[in-house]
Short mmCIF file of C-alpha atoms in Angstrom, two decimals:
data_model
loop_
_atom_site.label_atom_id
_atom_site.label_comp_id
_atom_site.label_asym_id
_atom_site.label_seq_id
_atom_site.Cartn_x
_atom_site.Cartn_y
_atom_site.Cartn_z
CA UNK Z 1 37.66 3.20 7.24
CA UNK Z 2 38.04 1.07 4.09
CA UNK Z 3 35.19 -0.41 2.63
CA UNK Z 4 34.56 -3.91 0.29
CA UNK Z 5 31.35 -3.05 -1.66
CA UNK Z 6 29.92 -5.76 -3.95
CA UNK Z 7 26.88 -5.30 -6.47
CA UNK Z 8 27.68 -1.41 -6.81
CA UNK Z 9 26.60 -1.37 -10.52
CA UNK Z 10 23.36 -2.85 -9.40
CA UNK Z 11 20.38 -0.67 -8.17
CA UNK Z 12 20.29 -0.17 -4.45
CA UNK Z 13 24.11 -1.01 -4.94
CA UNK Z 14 24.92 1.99 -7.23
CA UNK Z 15 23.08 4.30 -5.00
CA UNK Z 16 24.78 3.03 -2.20
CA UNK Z 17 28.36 3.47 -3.77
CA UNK Z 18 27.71 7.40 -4.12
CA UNK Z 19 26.58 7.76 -0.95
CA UNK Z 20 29.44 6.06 1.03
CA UNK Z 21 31.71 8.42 -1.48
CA UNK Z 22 29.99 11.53 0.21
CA UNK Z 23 31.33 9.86 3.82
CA UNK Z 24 34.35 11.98 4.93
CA UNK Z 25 35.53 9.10 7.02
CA UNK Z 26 35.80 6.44 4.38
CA UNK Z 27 39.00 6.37 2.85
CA UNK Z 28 38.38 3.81 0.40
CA UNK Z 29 35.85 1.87 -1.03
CA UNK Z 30 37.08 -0.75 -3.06
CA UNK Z 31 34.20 -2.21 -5.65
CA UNK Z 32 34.14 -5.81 -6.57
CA UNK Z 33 33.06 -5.39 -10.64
CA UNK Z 34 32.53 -7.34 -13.32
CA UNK Z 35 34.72 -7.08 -16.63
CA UNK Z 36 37.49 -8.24 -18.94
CA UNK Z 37 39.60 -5.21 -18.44
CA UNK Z 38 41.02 -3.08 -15.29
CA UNK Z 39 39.83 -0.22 -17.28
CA UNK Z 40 36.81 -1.77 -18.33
CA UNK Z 41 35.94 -1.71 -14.34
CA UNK Z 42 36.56 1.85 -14.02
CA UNK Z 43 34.34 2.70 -16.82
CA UNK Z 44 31.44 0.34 -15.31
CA UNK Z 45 32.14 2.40 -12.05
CA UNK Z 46 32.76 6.02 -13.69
CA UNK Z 47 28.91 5.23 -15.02
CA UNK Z 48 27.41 4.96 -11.79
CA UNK Z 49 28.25 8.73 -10.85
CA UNK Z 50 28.06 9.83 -14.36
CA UNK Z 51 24.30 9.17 -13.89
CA UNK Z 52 22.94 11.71 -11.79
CA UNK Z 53 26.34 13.59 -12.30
CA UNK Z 54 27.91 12.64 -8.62
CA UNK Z 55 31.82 13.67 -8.22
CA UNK Z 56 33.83 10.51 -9.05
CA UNK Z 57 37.37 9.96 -7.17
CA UNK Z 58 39.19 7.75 -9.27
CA UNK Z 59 41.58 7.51 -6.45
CA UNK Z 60 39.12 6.81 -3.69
CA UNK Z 61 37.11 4.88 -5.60
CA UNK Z 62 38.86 1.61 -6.56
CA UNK Z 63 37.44 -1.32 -9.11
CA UNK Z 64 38.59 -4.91 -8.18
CA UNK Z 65 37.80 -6.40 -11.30
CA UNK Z 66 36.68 -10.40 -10.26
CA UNK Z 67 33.24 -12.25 -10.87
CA UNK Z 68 31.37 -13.46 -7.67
CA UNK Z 69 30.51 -17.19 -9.93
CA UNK Z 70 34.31 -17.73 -9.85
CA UNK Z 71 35.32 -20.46 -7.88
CA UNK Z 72 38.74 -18.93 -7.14
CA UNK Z 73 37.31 -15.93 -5.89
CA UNK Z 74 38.59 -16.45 -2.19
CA UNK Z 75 42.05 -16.73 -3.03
CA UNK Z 76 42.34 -14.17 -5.47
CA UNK Z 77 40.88 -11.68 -2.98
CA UNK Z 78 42.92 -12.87 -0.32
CA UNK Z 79 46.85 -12.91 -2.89
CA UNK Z 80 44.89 -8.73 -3.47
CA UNK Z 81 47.07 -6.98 -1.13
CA UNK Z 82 45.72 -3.59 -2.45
CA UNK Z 83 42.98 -4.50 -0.68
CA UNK Z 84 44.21 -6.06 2.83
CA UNK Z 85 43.48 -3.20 4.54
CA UNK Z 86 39.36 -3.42 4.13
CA UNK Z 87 37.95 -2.93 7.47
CA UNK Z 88 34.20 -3.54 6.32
CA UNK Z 89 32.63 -5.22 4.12
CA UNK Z 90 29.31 -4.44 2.29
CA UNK Z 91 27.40 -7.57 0.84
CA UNK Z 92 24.88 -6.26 -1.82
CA UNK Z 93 25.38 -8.44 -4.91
CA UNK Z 94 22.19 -10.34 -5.72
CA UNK Z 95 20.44 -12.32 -8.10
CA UNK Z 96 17.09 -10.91 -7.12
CA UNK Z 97 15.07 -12.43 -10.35
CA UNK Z 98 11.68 -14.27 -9.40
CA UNK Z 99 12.00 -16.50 -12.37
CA UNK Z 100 12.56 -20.68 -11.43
CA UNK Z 101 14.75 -20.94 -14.69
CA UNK Z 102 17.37 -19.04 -12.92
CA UNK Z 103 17.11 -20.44 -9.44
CA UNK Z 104 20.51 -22.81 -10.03
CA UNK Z 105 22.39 -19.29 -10.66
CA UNK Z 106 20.34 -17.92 -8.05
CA UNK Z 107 22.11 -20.16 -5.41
CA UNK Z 108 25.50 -19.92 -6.69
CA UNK Z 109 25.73 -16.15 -6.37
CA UNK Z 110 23.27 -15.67 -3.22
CA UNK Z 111 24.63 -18.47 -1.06
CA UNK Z 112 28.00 -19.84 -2.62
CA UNK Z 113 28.66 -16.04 -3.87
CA UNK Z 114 28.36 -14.95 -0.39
CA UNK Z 115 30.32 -17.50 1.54
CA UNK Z 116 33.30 -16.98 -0.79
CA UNK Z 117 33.19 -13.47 0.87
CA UNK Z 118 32.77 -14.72 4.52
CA UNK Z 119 36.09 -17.02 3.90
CA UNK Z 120 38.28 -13.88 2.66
CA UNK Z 121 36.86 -11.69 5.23
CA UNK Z 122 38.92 -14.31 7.64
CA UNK Z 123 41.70 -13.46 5.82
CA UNK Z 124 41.72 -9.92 6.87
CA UNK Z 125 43.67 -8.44 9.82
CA UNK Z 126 41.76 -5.29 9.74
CA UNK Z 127 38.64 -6.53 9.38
CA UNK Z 128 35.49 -4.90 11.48
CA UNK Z 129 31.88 -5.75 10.04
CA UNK Z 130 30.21 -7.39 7.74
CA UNK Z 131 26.81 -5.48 6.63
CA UNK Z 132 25.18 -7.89 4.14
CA UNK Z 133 22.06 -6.43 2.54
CA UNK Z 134 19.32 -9.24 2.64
CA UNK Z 135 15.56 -9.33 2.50
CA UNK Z 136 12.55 -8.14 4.61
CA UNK Z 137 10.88 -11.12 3.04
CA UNK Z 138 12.69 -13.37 3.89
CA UNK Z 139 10.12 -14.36 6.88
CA UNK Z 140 8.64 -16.38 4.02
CA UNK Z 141 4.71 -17.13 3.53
CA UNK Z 142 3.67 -17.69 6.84
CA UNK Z 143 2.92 -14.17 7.63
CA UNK Z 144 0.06 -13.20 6.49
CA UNK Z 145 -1.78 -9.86 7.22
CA UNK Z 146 0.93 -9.21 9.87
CA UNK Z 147 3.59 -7.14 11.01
CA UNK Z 148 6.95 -8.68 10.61
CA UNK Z 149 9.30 -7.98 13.39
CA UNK Z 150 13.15 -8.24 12.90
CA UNK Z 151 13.29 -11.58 15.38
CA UNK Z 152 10.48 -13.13 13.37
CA UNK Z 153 13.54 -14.47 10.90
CA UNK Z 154 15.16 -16.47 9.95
CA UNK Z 155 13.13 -19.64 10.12
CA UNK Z 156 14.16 -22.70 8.68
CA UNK Z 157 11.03 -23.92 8.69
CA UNK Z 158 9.45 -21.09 6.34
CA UNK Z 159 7.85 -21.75 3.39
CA UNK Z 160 9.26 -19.19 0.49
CA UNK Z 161 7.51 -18.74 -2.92
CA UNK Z 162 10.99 -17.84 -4.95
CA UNK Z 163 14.17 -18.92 -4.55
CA UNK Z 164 15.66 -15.80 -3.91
CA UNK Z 165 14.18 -15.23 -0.70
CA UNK Z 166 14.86 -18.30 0.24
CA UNK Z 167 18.26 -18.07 -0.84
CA UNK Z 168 18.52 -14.43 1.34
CA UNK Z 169 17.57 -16.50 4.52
CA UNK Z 170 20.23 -18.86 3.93
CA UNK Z 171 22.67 -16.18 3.71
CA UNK Z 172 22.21 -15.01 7.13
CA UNK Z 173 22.14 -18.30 8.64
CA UNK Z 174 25.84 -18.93 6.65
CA UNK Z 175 27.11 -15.43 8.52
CA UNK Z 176 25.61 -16.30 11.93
CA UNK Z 177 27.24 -20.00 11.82
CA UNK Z 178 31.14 -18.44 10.34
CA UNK Z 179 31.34 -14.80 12.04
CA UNK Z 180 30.98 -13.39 15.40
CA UNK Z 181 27.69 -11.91 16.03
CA UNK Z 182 29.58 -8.47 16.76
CA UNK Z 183 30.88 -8.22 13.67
CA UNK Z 184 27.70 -8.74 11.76
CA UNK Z 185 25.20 -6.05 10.72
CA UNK Z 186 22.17 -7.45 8.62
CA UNK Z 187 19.86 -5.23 6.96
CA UNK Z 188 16.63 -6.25 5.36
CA UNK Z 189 15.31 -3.64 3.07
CA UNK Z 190 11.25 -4.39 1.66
CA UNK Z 191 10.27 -3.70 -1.72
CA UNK Z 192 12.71 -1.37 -3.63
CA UNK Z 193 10.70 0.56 -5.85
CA UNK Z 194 11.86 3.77 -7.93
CA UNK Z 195 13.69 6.97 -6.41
CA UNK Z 196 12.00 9.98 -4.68
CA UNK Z 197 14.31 12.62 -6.20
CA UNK Z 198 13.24 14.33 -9.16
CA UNK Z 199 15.05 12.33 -12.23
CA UNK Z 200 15.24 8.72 -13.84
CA UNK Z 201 15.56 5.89 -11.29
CA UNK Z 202 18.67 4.38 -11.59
CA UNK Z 203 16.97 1.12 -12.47
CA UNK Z 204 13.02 0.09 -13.38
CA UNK Z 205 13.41 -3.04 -11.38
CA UNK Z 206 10.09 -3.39 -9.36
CA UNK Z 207 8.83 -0.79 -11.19
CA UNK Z 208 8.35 -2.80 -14.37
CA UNK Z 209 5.40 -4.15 -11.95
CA UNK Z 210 3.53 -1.15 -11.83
CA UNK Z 211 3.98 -0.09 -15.55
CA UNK Z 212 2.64 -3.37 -16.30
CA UNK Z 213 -0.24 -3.01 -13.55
CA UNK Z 214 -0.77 0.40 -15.25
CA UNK Z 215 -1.10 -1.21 -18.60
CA UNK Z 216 -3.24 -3.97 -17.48
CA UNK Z 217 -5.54 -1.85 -16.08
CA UNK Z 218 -7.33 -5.03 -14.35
CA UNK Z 219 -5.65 -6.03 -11.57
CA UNK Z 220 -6.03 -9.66 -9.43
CA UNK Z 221 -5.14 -8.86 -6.23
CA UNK Z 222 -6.81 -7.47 -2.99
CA UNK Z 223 -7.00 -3.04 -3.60
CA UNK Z 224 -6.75 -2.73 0.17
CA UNK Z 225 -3.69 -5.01 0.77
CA UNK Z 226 -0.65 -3.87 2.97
CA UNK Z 227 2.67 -3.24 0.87
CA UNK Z 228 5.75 -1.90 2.22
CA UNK Z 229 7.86 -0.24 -0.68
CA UNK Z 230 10.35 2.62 -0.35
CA UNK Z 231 12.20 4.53 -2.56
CA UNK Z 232 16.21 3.46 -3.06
CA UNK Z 233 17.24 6.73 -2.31
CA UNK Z 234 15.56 6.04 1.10
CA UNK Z 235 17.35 2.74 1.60
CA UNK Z 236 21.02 3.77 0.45
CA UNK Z 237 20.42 6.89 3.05
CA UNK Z 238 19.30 4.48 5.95
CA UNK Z 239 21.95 1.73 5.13
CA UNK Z 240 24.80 4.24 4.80
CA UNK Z 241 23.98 5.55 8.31
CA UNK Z 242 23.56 2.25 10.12
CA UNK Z 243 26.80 1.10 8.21
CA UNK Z 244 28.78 4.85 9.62
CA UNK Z 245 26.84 4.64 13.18
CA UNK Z 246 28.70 4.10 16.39
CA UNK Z 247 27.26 1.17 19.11
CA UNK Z 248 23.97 0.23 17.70
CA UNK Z 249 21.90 -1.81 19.70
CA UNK Z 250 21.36 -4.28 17.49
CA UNK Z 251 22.91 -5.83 14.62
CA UNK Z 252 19.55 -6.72 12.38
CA UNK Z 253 17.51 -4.21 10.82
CA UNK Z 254 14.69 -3.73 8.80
CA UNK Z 255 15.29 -0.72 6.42
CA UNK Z 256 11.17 -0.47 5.46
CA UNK Z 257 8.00 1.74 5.53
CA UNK Z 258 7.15 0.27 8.66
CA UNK Z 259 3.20 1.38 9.68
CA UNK Z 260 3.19 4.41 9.30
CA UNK Z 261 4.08 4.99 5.78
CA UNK Z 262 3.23 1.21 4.09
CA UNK Z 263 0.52 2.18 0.74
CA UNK Z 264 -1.61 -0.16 -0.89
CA UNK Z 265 -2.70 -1.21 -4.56
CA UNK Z 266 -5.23 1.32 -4.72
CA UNK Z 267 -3.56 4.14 -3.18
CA UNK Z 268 -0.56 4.01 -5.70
CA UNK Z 269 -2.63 3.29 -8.63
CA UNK Z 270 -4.87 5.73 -7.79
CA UNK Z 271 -2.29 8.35 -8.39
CA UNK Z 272 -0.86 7.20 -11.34
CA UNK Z 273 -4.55 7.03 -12.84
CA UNK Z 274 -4.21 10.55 -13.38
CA UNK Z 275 -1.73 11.00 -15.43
CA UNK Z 276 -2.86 8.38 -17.64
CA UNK Z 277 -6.46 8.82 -17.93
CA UNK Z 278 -7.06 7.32 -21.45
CA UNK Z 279 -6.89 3.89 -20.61
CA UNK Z 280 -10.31 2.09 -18.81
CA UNK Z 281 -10.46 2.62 -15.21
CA UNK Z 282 -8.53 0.73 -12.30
CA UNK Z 283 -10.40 -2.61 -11.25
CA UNK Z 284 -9.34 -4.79 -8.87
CA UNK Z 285 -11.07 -8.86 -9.00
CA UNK Z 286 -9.96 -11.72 -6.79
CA UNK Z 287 -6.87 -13.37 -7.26
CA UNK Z 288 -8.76 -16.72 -8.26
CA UNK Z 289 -8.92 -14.89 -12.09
CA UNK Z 290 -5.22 -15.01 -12.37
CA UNK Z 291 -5.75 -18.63 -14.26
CA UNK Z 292 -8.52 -17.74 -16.28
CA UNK Z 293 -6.80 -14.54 -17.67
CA UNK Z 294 -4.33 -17.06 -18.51
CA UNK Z 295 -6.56 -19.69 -20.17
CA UNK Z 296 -7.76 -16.16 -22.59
CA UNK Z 297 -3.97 -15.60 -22.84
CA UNK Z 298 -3.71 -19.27 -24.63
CA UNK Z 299 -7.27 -19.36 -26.08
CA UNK Z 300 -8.60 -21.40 -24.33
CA UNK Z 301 -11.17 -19.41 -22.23
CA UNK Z 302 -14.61 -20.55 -22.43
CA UNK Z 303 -17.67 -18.81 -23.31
CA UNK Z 304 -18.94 -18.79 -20.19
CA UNK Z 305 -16.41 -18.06 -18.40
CA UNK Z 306 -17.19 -15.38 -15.90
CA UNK Z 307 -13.91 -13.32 -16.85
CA UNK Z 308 -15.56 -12.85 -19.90
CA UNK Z 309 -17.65 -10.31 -17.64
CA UNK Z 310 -14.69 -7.77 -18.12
CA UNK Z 311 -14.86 -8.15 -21.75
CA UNK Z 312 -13.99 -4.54 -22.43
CA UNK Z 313 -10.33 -5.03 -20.45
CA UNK Z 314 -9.94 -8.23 -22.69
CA UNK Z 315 -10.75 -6.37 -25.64
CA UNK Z 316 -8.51 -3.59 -24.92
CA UNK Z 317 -5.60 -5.77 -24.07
CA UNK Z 318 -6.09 -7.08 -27.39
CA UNK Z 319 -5.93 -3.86 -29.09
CA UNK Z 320 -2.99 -2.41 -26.87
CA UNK Z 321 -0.78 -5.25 -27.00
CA UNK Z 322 -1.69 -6.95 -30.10
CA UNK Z 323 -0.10 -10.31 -29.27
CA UNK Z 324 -1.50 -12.75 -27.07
CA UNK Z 325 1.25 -14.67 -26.09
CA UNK Z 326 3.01 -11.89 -25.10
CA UNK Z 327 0.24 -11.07 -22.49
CA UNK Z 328 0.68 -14.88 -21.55
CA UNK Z 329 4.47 -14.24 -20.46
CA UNK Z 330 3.35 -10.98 -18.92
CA UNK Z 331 1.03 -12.59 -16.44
CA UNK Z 332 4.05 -15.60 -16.17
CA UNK Z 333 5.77 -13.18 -15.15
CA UNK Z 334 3.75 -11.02 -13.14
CA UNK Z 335 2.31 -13.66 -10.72
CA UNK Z 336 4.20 -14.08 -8.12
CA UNK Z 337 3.99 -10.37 -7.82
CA UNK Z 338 0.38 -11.30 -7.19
CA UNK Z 339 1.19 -13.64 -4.89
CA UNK Z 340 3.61 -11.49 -2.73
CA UNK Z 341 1.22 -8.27 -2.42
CA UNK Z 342 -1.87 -10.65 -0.86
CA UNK Z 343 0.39 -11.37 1.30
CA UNK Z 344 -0.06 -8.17 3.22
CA UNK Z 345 3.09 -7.69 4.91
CA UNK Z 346 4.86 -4.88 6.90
CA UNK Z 347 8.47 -4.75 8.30
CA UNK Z 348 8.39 -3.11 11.57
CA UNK Z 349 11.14 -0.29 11.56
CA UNK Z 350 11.16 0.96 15.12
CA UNK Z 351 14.83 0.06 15.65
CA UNK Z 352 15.72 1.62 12.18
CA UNK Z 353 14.05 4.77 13.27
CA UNK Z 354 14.81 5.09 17.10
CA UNK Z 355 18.88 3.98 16.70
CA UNK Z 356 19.94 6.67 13.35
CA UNK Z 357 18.70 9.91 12.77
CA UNK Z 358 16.33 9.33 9.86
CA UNK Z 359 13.01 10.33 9.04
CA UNK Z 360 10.22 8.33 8.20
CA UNK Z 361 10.42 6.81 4.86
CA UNK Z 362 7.95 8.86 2.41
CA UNK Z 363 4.43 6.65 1.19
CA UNK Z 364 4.57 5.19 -2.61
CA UNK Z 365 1.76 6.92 -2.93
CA UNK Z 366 3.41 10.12 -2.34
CA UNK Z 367 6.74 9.62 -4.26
CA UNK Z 368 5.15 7.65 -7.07
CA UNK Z 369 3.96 10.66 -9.06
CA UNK Z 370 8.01 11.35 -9.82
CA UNK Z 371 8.10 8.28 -11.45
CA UNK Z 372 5.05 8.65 -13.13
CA UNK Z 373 5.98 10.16 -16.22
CA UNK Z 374 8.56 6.86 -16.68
CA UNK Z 375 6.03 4.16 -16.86
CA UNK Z 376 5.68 4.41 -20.40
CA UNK Z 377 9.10 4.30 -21.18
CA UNK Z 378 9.75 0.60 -19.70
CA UNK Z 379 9.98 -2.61 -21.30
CA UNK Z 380 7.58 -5.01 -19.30
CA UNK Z 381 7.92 -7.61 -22.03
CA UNK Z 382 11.71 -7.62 -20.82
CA UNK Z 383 10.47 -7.18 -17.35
CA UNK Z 384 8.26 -9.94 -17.13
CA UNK Z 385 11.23 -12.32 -18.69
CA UNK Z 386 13.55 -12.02 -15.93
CA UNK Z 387 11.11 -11.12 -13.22
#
């Protein structure tokens, strides 16, 4: 087998790229980077094992040095012949960012990205499957306190609060319109959030959130609502088996915590409480004081105001982060984060666990204590600029 991989110097993406190098059966896996230089690539892709100090084959692992925005991309894949001979292709590039000022780039690399891909794959003799890593969430708004079943999506008709997710949903309708259903394998991991193994997560995406919920001490949203999060090392493991697995049943999965492992705001903050016990308390207050902590953010909070009965969280954002416009682009940043967890979703993962041999993915509120001790060391400023 000879695999396409894009996205492996992002986070799920890196993780996956070391685990398909562990497969015996994979021959090569060529990796679409970024870069000016051939051996600019392999340095980007030498870093990805050099992390966690994985066994890099230069001559397994191959960098095809071209830039998903480029509108050449097709053809230049297709005049590649080094890499003709791909027999599957692994779709995990993504602008993932929440943020609207980016949702222009969001649908050049999510949806035109991704059917530049589709058209070389019809180039390709050899070729077997296309796995393309999409959403969970991409069932939109509508679903509300429920469990989310793999048929429940896509649905045109959704109703999306980013652009990305609505840009993930898009993506699969593009494959189901241009490739046979046989050669397709979609897989919808949930939340992403930090790594299970003892060490640095490869990435602090997502968990930028929690630092800054840790910070923030008070929280708007709903302590008992439903979140399905698991750790990447969970996701490469169950995407790397569904990817080597022989007749599935079915060629959509949700790669998730499922209900029997989903955690909730209080749960994981809970646990992280203890290891930072001199800041106030956790308290959680209806998501209705989202705009009035962001009137207090610009000054413009009355006297009255009834946020003003948390004074001592006010006062000690004031004296932790100094200034107040900076707390203003942390809540920007932040809320639709707020908007997503009342949402109170979980991804059914039956067919995940009944069709592979995996285990159950662990609870946040299990794992999280590993990446406790990293909180502190994460930029939420940054975080909260490119949500």
């Amino acid at each position: 087998m000879n695999v396409f991989l894009t996205g492996a110097t992002g986070f799920l993406g890196g993780e996956l790229l070391v685990s398909l190098a562990k497969e015996k059966d994979i021959k090569q896996i060529y990796c679409l980077v970024r870069a000016k230089t051939e051996d600019e690539g392999r340095k980007r892709v030498e870093k990805i094992f050099n992390l966690h100090k994985d066994h890099y084959s230069v001559d397994r692992i191959i960098p095809v040095v071209e830039d998903l925005l480029d509108d050449n991309l097709t053809q230049k894949l297709a005049d590649n012949k080094r890499i003709s001979d791909t027999n599957v292709i692994i779709h995990s590039a993504a602008n993932t960012s929440f943020s609207r000022i980016y949702d222009t780039l969001i649908e050049k690399t999510n949806i035109q990205g991704l059917k530049k891909i589709i058209d070389w794959s019809k180039t390709l003799k050899h070729f077997d499957k296309f796995t393309y890593i999409g959403t969970a969430t991409i069932c939109g708004t509508g679903f509300k306190d429920k469990i989310v079943y793999e048929t429940d999506s896509p649905d045109m008709n959704s109703q999306h609060f980013v652009k990305y997710t609505y840009s993930k949903m898009m993506g699969e309708f593009m494959l189901r319109e241009n490739l046979p259903q046989e050669k397709l394998l979609i897989l919808r991991p949930s939340i992403i959030m930090g790594d299970s193994r003892p060490w640095v997560p490869r990435s602090y995406v997502i968990l930028w959130t929690l630092a800054s919920l840790n910070l923030l001490r008070l929280i708007p949203v709903d302590k008992d609502s439903k979140l399905d999060i698991i750790p990447v090392d969970y996701a490469s493991e169950a995407i790397t088996k569904l990817v080597m697995a022989k007749n599935l049943k079915y060629n959509t999965y949700h790669v998730s915590s499922g209900t029997d492992s989903f955690t909730t705001p209080l749960r994981t903050t809970t646990v992280i409480s203890k290891y930072y016990n001199d800041r106030p308390d956790f308290k959680f207050i209806d998501r209705s004081f989202v705009k009035q902590m962001k009137f207090w953010a610009s000054g413009r909070l009355a006297t009255d105001n009834e946020l003003n009965n948390y004074k001592n969280y006010l006062d000690y954002w004031e004296k932790t982060m100094g200034d107040k416009s900076k707390i203003k682009i942390l809540f920007a940043g932040l809320e639709p984060y707020f908007e997503f967890i009342e949402l109170s979703q979980i991804f059914d993962n039956s067919r995940l666990l009944s069709d592979i041999d995996i285990k159950q993915s662990p609870p946040t509120h299990d794992y999280v204590k590993i990446c406790a001790k990293y909180l502190d060391n994460i930029d939420i400023f940054e975080g909260a600029l490119d949500p």
